[in-house]
PDB file of C-alpha atoms in Angstrom:
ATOM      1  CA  UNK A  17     -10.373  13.209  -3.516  1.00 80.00           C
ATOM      2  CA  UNK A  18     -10.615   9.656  -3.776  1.00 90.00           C
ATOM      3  CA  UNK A  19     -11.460   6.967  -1.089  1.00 94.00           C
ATOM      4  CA  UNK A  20     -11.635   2.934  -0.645  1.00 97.00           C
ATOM      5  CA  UNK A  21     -13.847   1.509   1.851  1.00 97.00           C
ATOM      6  CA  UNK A  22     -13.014  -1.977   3.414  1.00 97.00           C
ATOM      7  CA  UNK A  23     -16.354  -2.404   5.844  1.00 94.00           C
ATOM      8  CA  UNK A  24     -15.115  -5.461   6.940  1.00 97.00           C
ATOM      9  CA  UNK A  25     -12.522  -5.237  10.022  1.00 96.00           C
ATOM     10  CA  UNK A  26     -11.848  -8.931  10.641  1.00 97.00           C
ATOM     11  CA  UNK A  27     -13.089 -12.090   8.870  1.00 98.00           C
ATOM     12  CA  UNK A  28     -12.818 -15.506  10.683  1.00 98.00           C
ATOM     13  CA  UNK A  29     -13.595 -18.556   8.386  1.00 98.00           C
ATOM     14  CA  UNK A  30     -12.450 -22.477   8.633  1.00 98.00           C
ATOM     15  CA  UNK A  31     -10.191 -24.211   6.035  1.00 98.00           C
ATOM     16  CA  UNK A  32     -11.887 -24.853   2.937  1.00 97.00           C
ATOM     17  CA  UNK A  33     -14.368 -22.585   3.408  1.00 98.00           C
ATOM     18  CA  UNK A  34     -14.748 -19.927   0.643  1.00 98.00           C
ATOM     19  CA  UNK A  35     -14.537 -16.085   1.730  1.00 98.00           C
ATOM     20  CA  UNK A  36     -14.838 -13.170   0.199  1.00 98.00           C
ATOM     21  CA  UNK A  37     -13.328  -9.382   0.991  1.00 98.00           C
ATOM     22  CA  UNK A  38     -15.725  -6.606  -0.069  1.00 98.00           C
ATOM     23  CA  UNK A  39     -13.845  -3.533  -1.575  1.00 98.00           C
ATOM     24  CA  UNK A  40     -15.425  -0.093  -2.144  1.00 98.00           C
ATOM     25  CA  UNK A  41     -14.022   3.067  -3.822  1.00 97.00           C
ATOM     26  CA  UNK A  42     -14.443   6.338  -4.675  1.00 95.00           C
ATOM     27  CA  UNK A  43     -13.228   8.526  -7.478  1.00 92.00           C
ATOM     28  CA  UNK A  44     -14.095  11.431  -9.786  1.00 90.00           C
ATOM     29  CA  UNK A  45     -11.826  10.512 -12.436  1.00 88.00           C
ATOM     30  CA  UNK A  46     -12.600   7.990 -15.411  1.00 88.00           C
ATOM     31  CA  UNK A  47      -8.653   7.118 -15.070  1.00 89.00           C
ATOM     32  CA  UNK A  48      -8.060   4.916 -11.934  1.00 92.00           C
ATOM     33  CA  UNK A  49      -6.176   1.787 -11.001  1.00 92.00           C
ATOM     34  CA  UNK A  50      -7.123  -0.901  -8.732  1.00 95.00           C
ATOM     35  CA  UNK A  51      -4.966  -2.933  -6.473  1.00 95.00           C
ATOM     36  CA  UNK A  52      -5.253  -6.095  -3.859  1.00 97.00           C
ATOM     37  CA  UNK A  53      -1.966  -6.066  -1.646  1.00 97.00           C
ATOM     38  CA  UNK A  54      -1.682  -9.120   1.004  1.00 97.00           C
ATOM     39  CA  UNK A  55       0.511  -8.634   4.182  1.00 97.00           C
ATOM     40  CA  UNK A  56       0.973 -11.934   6.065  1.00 96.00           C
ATOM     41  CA  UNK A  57       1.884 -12.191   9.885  1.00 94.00           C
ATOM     42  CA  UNK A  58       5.642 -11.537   9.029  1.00 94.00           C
ATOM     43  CA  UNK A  59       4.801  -8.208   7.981  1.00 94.00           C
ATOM     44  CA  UNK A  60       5.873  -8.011   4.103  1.00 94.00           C
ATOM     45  CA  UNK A  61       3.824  -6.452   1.510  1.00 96.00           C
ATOM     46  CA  UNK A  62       2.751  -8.917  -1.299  1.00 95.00           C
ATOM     47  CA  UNK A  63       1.322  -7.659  -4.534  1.00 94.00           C
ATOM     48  CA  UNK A  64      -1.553  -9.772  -5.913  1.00 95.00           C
ATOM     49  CA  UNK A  65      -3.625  -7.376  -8.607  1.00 93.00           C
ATOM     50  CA  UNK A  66      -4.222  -4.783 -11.085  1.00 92.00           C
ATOM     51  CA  UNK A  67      -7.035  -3.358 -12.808  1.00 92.00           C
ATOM     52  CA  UNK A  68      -7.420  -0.663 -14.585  1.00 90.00           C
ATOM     53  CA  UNK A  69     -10.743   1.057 -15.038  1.00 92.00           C
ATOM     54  CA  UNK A  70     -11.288   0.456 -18.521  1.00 91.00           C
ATOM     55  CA  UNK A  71     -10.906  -3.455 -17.647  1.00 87.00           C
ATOM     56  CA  UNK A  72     -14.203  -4.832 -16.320  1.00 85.00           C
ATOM     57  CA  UNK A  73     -13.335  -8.651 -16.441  1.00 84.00           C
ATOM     58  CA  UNK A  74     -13.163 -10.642 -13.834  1.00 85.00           C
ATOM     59  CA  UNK A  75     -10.133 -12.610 -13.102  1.00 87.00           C
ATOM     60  CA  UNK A  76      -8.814 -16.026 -11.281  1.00 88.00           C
ATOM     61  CA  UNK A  77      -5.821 -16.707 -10.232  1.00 90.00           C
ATOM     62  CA  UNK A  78      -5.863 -20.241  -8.799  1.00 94.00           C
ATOM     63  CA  UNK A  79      -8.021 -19.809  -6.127  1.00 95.00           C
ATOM     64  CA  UNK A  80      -8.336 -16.169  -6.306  1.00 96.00           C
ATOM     65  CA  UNK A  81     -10.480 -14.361  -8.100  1.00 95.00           C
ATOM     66  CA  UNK A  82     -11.612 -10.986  -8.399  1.00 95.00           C
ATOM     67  CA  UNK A  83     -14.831  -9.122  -9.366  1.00 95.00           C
ATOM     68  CA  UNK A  84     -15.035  -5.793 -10.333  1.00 95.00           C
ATOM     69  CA  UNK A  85     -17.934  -3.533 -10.845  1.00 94.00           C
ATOM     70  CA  UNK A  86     -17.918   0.187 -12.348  1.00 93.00           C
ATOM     71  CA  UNK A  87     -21.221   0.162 -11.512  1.00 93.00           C
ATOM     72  CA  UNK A  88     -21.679   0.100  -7.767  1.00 95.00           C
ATOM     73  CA  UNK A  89     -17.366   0.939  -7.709  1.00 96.00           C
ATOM     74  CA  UNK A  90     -16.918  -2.661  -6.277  1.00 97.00           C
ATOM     75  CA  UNK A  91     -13.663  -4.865  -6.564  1.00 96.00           C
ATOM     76  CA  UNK A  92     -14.179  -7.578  -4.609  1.00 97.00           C
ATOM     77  CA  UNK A  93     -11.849 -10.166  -4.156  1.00 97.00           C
ATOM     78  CA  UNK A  94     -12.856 -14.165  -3.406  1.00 97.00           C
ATOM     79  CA  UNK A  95     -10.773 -16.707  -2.224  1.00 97.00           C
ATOM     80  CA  UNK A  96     -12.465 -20.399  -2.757  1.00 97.00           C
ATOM     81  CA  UNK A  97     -11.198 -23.613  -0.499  1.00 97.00           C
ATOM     82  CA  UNK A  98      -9.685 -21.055   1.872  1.00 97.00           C
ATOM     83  CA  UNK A  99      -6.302 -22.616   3.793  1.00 97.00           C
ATOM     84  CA  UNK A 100      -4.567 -21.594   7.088  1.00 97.00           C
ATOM     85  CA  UNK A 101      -1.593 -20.063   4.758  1.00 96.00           C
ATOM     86  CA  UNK A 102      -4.027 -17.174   3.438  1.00 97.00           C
ATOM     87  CA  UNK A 103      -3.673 -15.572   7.021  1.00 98.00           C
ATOM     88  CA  UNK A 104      -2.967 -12.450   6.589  1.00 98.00           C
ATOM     89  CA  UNK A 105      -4.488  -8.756   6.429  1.00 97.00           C
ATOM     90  CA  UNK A 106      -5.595  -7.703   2.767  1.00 98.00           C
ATOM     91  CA  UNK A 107      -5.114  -4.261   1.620  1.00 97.00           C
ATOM     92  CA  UNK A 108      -7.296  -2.936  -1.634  1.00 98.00           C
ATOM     93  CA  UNK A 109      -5.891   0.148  -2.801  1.00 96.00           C
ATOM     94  CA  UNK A 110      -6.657   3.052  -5.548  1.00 95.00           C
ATOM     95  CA  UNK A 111      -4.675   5.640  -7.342  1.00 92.00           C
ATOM     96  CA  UNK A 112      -6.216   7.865 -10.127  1.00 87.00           C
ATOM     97  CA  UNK A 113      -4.944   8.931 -13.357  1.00 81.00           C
ATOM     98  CA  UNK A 114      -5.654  13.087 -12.808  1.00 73.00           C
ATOM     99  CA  UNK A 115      -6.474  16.141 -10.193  1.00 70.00           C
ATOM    100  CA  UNK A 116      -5.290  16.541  -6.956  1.00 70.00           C
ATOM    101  CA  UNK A 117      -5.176  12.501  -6.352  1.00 71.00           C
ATOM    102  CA  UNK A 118      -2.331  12.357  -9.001  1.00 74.00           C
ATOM    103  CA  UNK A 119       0.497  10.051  -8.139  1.00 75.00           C
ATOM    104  CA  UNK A 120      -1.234   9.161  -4.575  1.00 87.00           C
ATOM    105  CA  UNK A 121      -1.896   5.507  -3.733  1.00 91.00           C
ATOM    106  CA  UNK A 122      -4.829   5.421  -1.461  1.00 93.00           C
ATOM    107  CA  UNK A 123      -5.148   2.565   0.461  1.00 95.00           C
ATOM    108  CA  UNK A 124      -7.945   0.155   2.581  1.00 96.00           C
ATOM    109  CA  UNK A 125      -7.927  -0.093   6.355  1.00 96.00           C
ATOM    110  CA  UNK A 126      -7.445  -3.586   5.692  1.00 97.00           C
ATOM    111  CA  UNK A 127      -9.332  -7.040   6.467  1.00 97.00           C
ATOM    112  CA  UNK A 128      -7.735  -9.001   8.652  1.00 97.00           C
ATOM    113  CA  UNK A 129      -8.525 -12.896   7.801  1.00 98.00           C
ATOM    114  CA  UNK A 130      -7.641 -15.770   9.803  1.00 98.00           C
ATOM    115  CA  UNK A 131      -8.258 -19.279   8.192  1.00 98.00           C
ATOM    116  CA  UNK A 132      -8.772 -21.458  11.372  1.00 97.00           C
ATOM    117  CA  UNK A 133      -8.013 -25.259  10.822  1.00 96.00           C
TER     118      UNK A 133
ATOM    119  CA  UNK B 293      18.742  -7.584  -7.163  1.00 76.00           C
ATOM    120  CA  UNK B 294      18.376  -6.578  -3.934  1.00 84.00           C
ATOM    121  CA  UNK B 295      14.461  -4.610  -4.629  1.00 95.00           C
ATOM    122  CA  UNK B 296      13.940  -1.965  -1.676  1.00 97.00           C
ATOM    123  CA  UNK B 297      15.978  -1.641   0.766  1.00 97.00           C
ATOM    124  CA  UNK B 298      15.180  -0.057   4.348  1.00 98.00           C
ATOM    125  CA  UNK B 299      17.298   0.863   7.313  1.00 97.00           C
ATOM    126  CA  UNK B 300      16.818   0.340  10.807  1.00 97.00           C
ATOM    127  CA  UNK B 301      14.855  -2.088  10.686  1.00 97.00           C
ATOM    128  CA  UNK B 302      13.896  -0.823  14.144  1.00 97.00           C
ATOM    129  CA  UNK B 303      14.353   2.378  15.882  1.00 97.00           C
ATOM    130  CA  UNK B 304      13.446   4.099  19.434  1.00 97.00           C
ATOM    131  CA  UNK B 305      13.429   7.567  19.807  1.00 97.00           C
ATOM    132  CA  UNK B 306      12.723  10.285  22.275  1.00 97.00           C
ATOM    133  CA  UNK B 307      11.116  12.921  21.448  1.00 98.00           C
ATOM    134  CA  UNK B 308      11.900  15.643  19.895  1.00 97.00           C
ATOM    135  CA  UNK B 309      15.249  13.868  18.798  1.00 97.00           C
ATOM    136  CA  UNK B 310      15.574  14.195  14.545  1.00 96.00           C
ATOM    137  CA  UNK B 311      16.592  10.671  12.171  1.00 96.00           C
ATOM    138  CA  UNK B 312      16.542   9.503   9.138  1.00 98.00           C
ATOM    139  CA  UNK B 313      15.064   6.593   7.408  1.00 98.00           C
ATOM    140  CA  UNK B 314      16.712   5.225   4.853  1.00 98.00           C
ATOM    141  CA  UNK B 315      15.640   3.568   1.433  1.00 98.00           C
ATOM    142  CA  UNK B 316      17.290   2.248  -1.563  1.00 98.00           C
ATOM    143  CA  UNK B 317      16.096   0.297  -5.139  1.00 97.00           C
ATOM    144  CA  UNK B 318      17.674  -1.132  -7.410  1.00 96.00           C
ATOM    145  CA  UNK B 319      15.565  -1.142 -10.035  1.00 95.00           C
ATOM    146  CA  UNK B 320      15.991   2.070 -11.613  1.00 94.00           C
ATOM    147  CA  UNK B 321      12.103   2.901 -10.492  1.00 94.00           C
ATOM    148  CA  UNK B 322      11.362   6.156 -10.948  1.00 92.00           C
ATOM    149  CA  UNK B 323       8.587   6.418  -8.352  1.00 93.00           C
ATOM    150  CA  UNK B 324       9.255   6.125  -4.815  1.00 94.00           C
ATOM    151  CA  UNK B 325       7.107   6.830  -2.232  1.00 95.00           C
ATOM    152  CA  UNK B 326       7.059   6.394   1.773  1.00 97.00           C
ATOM    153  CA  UNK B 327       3.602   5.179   3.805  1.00 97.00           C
ATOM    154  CA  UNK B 328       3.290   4.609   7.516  1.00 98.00           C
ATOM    155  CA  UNK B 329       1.084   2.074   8.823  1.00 97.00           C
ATOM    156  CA  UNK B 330      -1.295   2.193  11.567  1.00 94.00           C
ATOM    157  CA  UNK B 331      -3.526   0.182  13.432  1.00 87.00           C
ATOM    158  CA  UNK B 332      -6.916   0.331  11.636  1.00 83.00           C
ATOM    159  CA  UNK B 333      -5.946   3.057   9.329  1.00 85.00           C
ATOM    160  CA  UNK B 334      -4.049   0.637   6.538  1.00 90.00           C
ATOM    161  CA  UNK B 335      -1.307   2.253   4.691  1.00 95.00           C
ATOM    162  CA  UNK B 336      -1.545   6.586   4.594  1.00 96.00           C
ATOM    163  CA  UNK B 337       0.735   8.059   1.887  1.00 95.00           C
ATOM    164  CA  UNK B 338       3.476  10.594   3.316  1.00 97.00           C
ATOM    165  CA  UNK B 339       5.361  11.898   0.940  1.00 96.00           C
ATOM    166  CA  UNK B 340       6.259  10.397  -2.957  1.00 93.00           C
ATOM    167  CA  UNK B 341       8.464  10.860  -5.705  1.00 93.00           C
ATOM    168  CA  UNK B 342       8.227  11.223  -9.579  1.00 90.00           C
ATOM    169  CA  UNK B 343      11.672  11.229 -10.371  1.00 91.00           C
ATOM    170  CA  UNK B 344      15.174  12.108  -9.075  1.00 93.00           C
ATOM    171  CA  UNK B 345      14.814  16.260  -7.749  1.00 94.00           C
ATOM    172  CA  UNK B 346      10.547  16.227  -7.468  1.00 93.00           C
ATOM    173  CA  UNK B 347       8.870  15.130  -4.891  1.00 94.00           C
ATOM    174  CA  UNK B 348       5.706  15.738  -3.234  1.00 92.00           C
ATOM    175  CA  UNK B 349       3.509  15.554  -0.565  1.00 93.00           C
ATOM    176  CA  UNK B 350       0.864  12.690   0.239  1.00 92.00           C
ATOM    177  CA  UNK B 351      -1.933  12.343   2.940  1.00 92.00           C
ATOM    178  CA  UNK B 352       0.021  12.585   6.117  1.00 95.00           C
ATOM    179  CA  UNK B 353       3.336  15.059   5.531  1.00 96.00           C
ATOM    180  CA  UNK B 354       3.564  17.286   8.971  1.00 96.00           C
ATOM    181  CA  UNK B 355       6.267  16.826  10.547  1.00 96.00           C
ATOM    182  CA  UNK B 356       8.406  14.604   7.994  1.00 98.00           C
ATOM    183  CA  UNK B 357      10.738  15.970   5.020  1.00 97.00           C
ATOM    184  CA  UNK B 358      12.145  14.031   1.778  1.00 98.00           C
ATOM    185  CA  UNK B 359      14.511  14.935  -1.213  1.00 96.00           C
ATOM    186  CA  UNK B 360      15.207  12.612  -4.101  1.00 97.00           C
ATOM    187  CA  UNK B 361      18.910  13.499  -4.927  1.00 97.00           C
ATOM    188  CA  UNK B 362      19.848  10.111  -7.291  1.00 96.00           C
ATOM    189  CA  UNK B 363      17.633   8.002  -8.486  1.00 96.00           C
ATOM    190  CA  UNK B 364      18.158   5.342  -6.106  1.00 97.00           C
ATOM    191  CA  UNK B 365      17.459   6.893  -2.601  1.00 98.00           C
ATOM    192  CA  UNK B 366      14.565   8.274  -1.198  1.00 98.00           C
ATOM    193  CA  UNK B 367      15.134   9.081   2.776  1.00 98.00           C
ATOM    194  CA  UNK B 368      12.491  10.213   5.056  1.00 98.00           C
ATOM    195  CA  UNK B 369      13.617  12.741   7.753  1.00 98.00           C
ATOM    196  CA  UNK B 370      12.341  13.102  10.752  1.00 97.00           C
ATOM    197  CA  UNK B 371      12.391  16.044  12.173  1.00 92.00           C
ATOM    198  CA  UNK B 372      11.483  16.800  15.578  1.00 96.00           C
ATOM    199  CA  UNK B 373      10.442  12.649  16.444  1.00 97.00           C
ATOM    200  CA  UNK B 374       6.585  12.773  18.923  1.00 97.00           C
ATOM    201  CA  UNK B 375       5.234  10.172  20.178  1.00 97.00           C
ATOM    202  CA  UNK B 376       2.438  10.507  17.398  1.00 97.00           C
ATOM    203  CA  UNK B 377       5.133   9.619  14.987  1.00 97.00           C
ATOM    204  CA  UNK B 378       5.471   6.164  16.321  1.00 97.00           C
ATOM    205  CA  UNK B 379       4.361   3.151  13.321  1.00 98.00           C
ATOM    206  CA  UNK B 380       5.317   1.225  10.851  1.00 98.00           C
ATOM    207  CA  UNK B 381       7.058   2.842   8.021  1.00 98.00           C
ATOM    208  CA  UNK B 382       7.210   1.565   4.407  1.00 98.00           C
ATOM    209  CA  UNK B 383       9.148   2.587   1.599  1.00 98.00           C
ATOM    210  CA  UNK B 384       7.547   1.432  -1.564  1.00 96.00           C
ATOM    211  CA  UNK B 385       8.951   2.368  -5.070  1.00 95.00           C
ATOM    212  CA  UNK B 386       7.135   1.586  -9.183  1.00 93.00           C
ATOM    213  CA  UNK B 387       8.643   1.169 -12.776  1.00 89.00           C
ATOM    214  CA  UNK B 388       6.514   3.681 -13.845  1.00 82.00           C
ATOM    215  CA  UNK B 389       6.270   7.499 -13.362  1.00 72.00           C
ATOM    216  CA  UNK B 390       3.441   7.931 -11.121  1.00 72.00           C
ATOM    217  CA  UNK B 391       2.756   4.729  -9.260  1.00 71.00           C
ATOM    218  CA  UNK B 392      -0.399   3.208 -11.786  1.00 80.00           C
ATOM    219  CA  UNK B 393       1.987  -0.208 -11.948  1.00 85.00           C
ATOM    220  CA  UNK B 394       2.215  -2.513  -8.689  1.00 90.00           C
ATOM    221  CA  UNK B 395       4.320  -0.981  -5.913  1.00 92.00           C
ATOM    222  CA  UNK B 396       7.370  -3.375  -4.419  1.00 94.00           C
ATOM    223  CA  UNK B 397       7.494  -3.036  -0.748  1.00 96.00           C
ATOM    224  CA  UNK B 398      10.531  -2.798   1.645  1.00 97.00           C
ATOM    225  CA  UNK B 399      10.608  -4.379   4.384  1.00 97.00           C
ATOM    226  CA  UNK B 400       9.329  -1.652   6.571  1.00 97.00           C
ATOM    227  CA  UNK B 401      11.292   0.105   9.810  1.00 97.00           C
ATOM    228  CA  UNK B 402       9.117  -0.080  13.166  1.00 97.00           C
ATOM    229  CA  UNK B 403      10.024   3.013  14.935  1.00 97.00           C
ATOM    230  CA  UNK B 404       8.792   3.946  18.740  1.00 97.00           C
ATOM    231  CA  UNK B 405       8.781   7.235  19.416  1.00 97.00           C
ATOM    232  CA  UNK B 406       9.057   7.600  23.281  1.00 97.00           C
TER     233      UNK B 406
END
């Protein structure tokens, strides 16, 4: 079975401030992939990331950036100089390479964050 | 290209009336997969499929039913609708078999089940 834990419910932070969303898995396979999904207030589904499990380097996008850790199954994801327009609920999401979890996107409850101005 | 497609875009049933939602790509993906959305419980799989004749069944199945007869379509049945049944349902399909590349999203189709 596999499992992602997003502890944080709701995140309130003003512009410019930098935030980040703490993402927590578990798998039993060495296989996995890693996503961070976006879904602003008009409801679409936005791709952001992949990583697969073999990839430990971080990477920024703009001001995104991820971190991910094999070793406390961490991919946390950072935006820096936050603005209103990153309002949205964030989705991190796993799907593993073999067993029962084969084919089966597991997703986050979510974080919802709300840039105030 | 038109990516995924999903129709209603709303719906209100009673229950125990049966529908179906439909989806559509365009992007010759061979993985397509359908995921309701509720509040606090982020996206739960339903049912997904490898390729055009196999599908299978994700998280959260009871009381929905899929076939993949073309490439193309995947529609979610509905049964016998309950009120439990009422979210937001996505239809999500992935250039590659089994869903390791980035899923694109369809719009979604709100249903109420009364």
């Amino acid at each position: 079975a596999q499992k992602v834990t997003q502890a944080q419910t709701e995140i309130s932070v003003v512009e410019k401030e930098d935030v980040t969303l703490d993402c927590v898995y578990e798998t039993r396979d060495t296989t996995y992939y890693l996503f961070w999904y976006k879904q602003p207030p008009s409801g679409e589904l936005v791709f952001l990331i992949r990583r697969n499990s073999f990839d430990e380097q971080n990477e920024i996008s703009g001001r995104y950036s991820w971190n991910f850790q094999k070793s406390t199954s961490s991919f946390n994801f950072t935006i820096t100089a936050s603005q209103v327009v990153d309002s949205a609920v964030y989705f991190c999401a796993l799907i593993s390479a073999g067993g029962t979890s084969y084919g089966k996107l597991t997703f986050g409850q979510g974080t919802i964050l709300t840039v105030h101005p | 290209n038109a990516g995924v497609t999903q129709t209603p875009k709303f719906q209100v049933l009673k229950t125990g009336q049966s529908m179906t939602l439909q989806c559509a790509q365009d992007m010759n993906h061979e993985y397509m997969s359908w995921y309701r959305q509720d509040p606090g419980m982020g996206l739960r799989l339903i049912h997904y499929s490898v390729g055009a004749g196999i599908t299978d069944q994700g998280e959260v199945p009871n009381g929905y039913n899929v076939s993949r007869s073309t490439t193309e379509d995947f529609p979610l049945r509905l049964l016998s609708a309950a009120p439990s049944q009422t979210s937001v349902y996505f239809c999500a399909s992935s250039p590659d078999r089994v869903g390791y590349n980035e899923q694109f999203f369809g719009p979604g189709t709100r249903l109420t089940v009364l």
